[in-house]
XYZ file of C-alpha atoms in Angstrom:
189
model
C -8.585 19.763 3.529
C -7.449 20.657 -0.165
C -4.212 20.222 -1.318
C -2.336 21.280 -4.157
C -1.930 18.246 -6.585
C 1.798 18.524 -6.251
C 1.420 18.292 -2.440
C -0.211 15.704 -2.269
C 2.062 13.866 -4.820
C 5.009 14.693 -2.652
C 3.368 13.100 0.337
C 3.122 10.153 -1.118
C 6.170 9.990 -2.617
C 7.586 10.302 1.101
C 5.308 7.739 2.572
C 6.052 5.278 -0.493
C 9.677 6.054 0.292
C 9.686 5.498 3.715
C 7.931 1.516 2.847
C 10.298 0.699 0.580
C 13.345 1.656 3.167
C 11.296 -0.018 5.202
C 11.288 -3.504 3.501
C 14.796 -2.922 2.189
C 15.468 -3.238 5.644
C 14.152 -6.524 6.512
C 15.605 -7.971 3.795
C 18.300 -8.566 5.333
C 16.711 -11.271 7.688
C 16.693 -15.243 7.902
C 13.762 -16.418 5.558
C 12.661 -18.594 9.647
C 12.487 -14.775 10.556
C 10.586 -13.667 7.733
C 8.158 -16.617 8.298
C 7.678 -16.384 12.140
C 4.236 -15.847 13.696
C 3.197 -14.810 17.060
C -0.043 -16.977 16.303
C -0.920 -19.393 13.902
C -3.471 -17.119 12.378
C -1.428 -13.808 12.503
C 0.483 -13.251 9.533
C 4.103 -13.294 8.875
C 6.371 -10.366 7.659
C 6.494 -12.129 4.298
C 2.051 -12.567 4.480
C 2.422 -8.890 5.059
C 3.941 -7.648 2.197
C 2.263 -10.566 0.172
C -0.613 -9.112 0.812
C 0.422 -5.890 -0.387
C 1.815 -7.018 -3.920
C -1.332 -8.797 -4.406
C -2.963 -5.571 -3.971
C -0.166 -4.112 -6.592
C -0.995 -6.768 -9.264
C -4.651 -4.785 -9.643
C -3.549 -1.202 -9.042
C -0.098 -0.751 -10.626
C -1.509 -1.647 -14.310
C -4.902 -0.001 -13.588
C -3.491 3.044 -12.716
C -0.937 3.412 -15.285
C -3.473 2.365 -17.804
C -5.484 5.697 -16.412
C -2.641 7.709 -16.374
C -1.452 6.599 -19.545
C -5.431 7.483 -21.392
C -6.019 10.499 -19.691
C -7.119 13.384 -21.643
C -7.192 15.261 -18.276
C -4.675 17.894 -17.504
C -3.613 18.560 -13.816
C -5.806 21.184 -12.211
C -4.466 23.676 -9.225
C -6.571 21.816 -6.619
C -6.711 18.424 -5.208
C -10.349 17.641 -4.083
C -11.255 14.510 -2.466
C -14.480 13.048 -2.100
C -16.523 11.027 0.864
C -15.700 7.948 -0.905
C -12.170 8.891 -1.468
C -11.922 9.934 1.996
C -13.962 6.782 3.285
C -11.564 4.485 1.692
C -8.309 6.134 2.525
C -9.286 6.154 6.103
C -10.152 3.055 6.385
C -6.958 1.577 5.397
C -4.879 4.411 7.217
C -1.976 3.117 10.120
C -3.382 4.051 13.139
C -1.119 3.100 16.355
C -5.045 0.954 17.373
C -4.994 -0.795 14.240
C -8.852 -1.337 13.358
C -8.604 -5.594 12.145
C -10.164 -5.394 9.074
C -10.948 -9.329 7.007
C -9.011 -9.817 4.019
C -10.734 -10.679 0.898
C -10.447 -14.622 0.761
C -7.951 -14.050 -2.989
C -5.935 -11.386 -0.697
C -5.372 -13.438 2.165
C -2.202 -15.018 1.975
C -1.973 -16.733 5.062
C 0.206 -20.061 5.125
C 1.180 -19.525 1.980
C 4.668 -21.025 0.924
C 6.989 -17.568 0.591
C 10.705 -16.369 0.075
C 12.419 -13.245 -0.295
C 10.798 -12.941 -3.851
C 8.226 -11.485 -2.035
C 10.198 -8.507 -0.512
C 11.882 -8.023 -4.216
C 8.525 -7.695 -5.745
C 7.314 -5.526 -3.459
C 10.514 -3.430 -3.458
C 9.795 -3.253 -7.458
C 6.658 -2.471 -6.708
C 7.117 0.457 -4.931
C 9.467 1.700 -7.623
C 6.467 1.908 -10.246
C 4.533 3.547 -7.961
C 7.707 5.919 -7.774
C 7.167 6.411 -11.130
C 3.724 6.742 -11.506
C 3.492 9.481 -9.031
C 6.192 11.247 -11.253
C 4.002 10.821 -14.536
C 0.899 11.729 -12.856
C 2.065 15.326 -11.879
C 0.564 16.057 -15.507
C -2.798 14.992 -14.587
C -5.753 15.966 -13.285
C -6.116 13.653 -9.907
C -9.621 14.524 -9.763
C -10.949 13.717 -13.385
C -9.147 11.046 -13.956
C -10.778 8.026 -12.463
C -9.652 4.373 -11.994
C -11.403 0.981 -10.881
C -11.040 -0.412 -7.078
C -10.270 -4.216 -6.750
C -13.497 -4.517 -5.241
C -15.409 -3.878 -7.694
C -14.623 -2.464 -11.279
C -18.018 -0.634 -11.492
C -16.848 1.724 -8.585
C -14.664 4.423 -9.588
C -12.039 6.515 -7.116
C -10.541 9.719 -8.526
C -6.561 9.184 -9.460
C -5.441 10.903 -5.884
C -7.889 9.047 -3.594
C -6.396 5.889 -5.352
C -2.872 6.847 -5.020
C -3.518 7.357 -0.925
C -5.866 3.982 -0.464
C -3.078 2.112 -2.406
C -0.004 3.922 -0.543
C -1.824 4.208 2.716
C -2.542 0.447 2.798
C 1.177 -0.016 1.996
C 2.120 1.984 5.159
C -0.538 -0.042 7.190
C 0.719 -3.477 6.133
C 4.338 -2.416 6.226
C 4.071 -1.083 10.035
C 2.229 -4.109 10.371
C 5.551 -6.123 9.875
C 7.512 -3.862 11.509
C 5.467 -4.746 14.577
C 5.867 -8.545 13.610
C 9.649 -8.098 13.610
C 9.871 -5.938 16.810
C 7.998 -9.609 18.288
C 10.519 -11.439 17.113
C 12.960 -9.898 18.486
C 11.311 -9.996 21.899
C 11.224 -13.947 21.450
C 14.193 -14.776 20.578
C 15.541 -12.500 23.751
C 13.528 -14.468 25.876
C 14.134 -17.882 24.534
């Protein structure tokens, strides 16, 4: 399916949107209901969107660094490719979430967290505002950037954008589900 760099842009800007209402949102919890687990080895709201801004620490910079040093100029068509496509499916909500293993430095289970973690995110989200602003004047398909995986592979600017933002919506409907259980609990408590 091709797309028009600007639509695509704009659906991304929605989705990125719609996470940071999202976590906006659940802000306004108790850090205990931030914290609270259905299991010990499911993660938290707060793991969540840990998870998430550790995922922001490598593609924030990275991709503003590529926007920024682009020579590129945008182009009329968006075209993924199969590795573009691979990787933004995989990481895609689906209402069957697909459990996928966390790299070990991405996991953040049991880790010690506060509401710090829903700011950064929420400042996340407003660079990636941003960048999707800037990067109207660039080509998405020529302009390449590293995946935290491995810096040797290389995903065009728009297949980055949608891995990074898709994950976001994954993760964040992720702890929408965790809250939705903690509500359940504490009815039947």
């Amino acid at each position: 399916m091709e797309l028009t760099p600007k639509e695509l842009l704009q659906e991304l800007l929605e989705v990125t949107r719609e996470n940071l209402n999202t976590i906006e949102h659940l802000k306004n919890n108790s850090l205990e209901t931030l914290n609270w687990k259905q299991k010990p080895d499911s993660w938290s709201i707060l793991e969540c969107i840990e998870h998430l801004n550790r995922y922001g620490d490598f593609y924030i910079p990275e991709i503003a660094h590529q926007v920024k040093n682009s020579n590129h100029k945008n182009s009329d068509v968006f075209k993924s490719n199969w590795l573009g496509k691979y990787f933004s499916k995989l990481v895609s909500y689906k209402e069957k979430i697909n459990k996928m293993k966390s790299f070990k430095s991405m996991n953040p289970i049991n880790s010690k967290l506060g509401i710090e973690t829903l700011e950064k995110f929420i400042h996340q989200q407003h660079q990636i505002i941003q960048l999707l602003h800037i990067s109207q004047n660039v080509n998405l398909d020529k302009t390449k950037t590293a995946i935290s995986i491995s810096k040797l592979i290389k995903l065009r600017l728009g297949d980055t954008f949608r891995v990074l933002i898709y994950h976001n919506q994954r993760h964040v409907k992720q702890a929408e589900k965790v809250m939705q259980n903690v509500n359940k609990y504490q009815h039947s408590v």
